[in-house]
mmCIF file of C-alpha atoms in Angstrom:
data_model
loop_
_atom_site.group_PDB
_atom_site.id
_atom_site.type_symbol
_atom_site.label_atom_id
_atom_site.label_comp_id
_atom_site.label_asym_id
_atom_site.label_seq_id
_atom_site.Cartn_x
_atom_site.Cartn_y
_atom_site.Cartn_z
ATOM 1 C CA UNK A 1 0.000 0.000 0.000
ATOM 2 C CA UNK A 2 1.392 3.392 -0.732
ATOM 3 C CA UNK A 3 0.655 6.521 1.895
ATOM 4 C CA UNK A 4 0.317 9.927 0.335
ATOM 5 C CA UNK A 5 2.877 12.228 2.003
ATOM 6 C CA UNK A 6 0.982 15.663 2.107
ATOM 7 C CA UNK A 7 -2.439 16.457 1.849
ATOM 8 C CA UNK A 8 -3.703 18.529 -1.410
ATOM 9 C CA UNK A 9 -2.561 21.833 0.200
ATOM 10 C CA UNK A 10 0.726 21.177 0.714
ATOM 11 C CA UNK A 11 1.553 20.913 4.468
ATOM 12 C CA UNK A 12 3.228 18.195 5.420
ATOM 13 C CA UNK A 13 1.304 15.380 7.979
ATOM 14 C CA UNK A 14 2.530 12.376 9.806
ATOM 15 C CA UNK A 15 2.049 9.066 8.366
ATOM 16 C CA UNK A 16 -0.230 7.697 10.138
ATOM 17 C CA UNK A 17 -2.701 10.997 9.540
ATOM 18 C CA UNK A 18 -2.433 9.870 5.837
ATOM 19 C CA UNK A 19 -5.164 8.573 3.525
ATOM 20 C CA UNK A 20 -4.072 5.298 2.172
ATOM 21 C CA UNK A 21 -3.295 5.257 -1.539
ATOM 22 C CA UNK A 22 -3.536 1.767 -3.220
ATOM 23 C CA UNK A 23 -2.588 2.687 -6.920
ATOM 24 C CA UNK A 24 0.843 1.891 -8.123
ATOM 25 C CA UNK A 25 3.818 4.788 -9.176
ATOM 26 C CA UNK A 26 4.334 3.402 -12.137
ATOM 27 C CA UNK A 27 2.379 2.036 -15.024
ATOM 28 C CA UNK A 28 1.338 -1.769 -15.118
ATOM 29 C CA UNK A 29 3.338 -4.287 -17.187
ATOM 30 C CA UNK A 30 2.172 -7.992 -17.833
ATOM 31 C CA UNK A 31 -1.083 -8.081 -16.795
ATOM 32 C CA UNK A 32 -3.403 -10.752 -17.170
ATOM 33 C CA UNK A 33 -5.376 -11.518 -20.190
ATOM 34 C CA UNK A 34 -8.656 -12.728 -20.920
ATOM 35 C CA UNK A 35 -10.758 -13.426 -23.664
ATOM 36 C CA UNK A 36 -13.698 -12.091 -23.819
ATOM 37 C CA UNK A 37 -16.978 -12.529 -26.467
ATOM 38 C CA UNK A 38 -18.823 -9.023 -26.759
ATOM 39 C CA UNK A 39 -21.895 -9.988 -28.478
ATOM 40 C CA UNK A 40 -20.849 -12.057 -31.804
ATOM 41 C CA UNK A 41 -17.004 -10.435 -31.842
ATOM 42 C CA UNK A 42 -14.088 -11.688 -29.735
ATOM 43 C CA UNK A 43 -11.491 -10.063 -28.000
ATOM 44 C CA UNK A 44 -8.194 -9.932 -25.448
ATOM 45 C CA UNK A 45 -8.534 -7.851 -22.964
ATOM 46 C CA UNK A 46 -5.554 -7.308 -19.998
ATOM 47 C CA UNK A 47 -7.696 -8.238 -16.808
ATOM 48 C CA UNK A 48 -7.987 -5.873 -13.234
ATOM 49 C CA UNK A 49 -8.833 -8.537 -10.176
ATOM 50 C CA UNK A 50 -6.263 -7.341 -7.634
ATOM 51 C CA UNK A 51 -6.413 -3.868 -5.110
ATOM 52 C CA UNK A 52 -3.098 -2.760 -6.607
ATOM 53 C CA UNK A 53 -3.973 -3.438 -10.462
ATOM 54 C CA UNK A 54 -7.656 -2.168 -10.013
ATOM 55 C CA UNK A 55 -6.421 1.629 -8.295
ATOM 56 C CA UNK A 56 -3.865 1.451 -11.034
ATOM 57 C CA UNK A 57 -5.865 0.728 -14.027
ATOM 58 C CA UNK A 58 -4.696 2.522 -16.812
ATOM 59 C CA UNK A 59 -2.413 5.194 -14.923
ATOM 60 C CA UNK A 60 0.337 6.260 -15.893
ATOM 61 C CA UNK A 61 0.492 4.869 -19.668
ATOM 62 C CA UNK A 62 1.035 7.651 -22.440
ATOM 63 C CA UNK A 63 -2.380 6.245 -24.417
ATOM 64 C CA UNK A 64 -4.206 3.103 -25.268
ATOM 65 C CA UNK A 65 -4.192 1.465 -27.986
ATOM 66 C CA UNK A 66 -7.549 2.016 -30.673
ATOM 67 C CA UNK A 67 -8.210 -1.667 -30.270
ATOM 68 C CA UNK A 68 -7.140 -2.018 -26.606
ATOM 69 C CA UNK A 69 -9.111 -2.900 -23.402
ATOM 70 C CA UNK A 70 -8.942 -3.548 -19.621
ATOM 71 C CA UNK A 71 -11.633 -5.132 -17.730
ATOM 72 C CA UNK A 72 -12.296 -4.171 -14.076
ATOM 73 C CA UNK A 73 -13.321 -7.333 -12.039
ATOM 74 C CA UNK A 74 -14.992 -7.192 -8.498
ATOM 75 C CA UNK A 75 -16.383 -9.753 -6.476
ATOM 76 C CA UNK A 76 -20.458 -8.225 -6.312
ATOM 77 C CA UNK A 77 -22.572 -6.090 -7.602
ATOM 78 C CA UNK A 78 -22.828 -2.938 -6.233
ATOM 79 C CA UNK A 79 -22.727 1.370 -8.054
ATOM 80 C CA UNK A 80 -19.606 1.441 -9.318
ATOM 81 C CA UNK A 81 -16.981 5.081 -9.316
ATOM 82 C CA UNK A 82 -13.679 5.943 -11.887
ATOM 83 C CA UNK A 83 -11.794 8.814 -12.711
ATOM 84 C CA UNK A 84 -8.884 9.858 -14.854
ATOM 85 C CA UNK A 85 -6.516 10.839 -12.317
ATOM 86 C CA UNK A 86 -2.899 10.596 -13.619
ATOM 87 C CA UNK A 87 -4.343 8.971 -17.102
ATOM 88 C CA UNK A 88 -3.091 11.749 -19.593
ATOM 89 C CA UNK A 89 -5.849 10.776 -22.718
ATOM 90 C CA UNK A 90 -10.025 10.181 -22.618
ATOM 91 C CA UNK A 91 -11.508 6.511 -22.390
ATOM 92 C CA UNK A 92 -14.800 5.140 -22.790
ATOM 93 C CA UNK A 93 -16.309 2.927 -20.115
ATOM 94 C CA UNK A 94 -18.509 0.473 -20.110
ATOM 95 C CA UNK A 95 -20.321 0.015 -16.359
ATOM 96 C CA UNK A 96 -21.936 -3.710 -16.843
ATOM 97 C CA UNK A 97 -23.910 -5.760 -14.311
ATOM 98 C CA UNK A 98 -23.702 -9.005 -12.560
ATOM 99 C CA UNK A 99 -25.082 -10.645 -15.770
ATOM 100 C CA UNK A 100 -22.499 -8.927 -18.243
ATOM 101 C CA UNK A 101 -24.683 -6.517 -19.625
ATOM 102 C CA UNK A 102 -23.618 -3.846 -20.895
ATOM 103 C CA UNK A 103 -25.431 -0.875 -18.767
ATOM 104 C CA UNK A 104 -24.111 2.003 -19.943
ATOM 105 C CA UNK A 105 -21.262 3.673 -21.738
ATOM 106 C CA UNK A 106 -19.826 7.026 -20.031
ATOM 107 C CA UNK A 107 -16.763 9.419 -21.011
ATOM 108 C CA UNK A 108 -13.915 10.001 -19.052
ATOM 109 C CA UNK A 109 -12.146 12.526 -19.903
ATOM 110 C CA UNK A 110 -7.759 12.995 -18.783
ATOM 111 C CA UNK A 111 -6.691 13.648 -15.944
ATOM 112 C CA UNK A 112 -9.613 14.210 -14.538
ATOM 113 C CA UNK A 113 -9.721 12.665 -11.037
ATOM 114 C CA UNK A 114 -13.729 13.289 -9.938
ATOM 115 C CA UNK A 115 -15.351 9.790 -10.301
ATOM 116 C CA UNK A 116 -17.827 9.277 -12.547
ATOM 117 C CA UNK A 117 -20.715 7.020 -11.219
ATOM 118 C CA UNK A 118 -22.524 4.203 -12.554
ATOM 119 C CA UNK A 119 -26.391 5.038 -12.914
ATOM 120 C CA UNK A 120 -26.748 1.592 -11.364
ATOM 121 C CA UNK A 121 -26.271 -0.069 -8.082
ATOM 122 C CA UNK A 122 -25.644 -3.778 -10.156
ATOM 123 C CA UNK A 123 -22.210 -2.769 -11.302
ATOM 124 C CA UNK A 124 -19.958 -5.820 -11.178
ATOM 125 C CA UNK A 125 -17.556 -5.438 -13.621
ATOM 126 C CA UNK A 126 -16.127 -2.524 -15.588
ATOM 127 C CA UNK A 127 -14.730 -2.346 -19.366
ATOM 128 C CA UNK A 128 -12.095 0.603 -20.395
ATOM 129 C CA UNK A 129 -11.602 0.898 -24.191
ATOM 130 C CA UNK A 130 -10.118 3.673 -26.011
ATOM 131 C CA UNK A 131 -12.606 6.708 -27.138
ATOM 132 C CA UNK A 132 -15.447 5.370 -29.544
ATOM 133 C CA UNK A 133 -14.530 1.660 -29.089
ATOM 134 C CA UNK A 134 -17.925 1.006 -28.318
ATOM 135 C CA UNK A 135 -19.500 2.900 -31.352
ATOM 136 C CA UNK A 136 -17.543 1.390 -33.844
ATOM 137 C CA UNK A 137 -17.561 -2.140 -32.656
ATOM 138 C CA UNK A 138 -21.520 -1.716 -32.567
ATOM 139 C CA UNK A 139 -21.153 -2.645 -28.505
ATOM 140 C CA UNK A 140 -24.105 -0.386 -26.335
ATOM 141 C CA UNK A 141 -26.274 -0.917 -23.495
ATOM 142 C CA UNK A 142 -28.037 -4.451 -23.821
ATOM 143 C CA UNK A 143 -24.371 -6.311 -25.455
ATOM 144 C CA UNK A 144 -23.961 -9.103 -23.443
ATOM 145 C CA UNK A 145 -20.147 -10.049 -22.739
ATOM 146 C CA UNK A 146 -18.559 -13.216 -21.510
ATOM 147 C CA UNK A 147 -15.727 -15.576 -21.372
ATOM 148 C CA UNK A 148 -14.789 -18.457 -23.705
ATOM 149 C CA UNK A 149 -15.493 -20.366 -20.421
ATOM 150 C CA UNK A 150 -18.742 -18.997 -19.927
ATOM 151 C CA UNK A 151 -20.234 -15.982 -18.069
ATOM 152 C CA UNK A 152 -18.036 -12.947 -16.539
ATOM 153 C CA UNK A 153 -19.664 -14.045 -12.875
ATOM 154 C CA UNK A 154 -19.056 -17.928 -13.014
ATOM 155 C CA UNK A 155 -15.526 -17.788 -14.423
ATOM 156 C CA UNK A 156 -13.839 -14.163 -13.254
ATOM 157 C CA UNK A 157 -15.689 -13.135 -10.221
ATOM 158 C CA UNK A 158 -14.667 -15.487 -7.814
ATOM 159 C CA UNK A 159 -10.940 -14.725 -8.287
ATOM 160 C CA UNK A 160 -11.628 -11.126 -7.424
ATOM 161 C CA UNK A 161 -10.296 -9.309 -4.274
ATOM 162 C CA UNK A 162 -12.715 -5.923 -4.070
ATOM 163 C CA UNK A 163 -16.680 -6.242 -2.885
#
């Protein structure tokens, strides 16, 4: 776990006054992959289950790829929360429920570290693509998306480590 050192205004505070920060200094390298089916297309996508690689998420990388996408695993369903902070380039994200529905598709925009919630309290697992990944791949609320082994729930949740 990593420990801010200051607070946003500067002054300087003990460690043990400090908020806990889980997210990694440096970009992640060698994550996981999964394949995924999103609707009738199939894909790769690197694969968030652990604290460290799900406060990391795409930090810290100069851009992502047009083709490119990292799924967000937790281990219910519950409103989900992401922001941009130290991600220097807009995603798209896909907020999907315990099923692997697609829910809805939001906007983040760089560097911008106020979370953007889910409209829904089912939020299990979360898919980051680059901007208009979605659009062009014909992918919108209602896709269904699952693993070669069957569904998101029966196959990834169960390794996850965040409720």
């Amino acid at each position: 776990m990593l420990f801010r050192s200051a607070p946003s205004n500067g002054a300087p505070v003990a460690a043990a006054d400090a908020e806990p920060v889980f997210h990694l200094p440096t970009a992640q390298v060698n994550l996981p992959r999964v394949k995924l089916w999103i609707g009738a297309r199939e894909i790769v996508s690197e694969v968030c289950i652990t604290v460290p690689q799900i406060a990391t998420g795409l930090m810290h990388r100069p851009s992502i790829g047009p083709e490119e996408t990292m799924l967000f695993v937790f281990g219910s369903p519950r409103e989900r929360s992401f922001y941009m902070k130290n991600v220097p380039f807009d995603i798209d994200v896909a907020y999907i429920d315990a099923e692997g529905v697609i829910q809805e598709i939001v906007r983040l925009k760089a560097q911008d570290a106020k979370g953007v919630p889910s409209k829904s309290s089912r939020i299990q697992f979360v898919l980051e693509a680059a901007p208009d990944y979605f659009t062009r791949n014909g992918f919108g609320p209602g896709t269904l998306i699952a693993t070669e082994r069957g569904s998101l729930a029966q196959v990834l949740a169960p390794m996850a480590q965040l409720h």
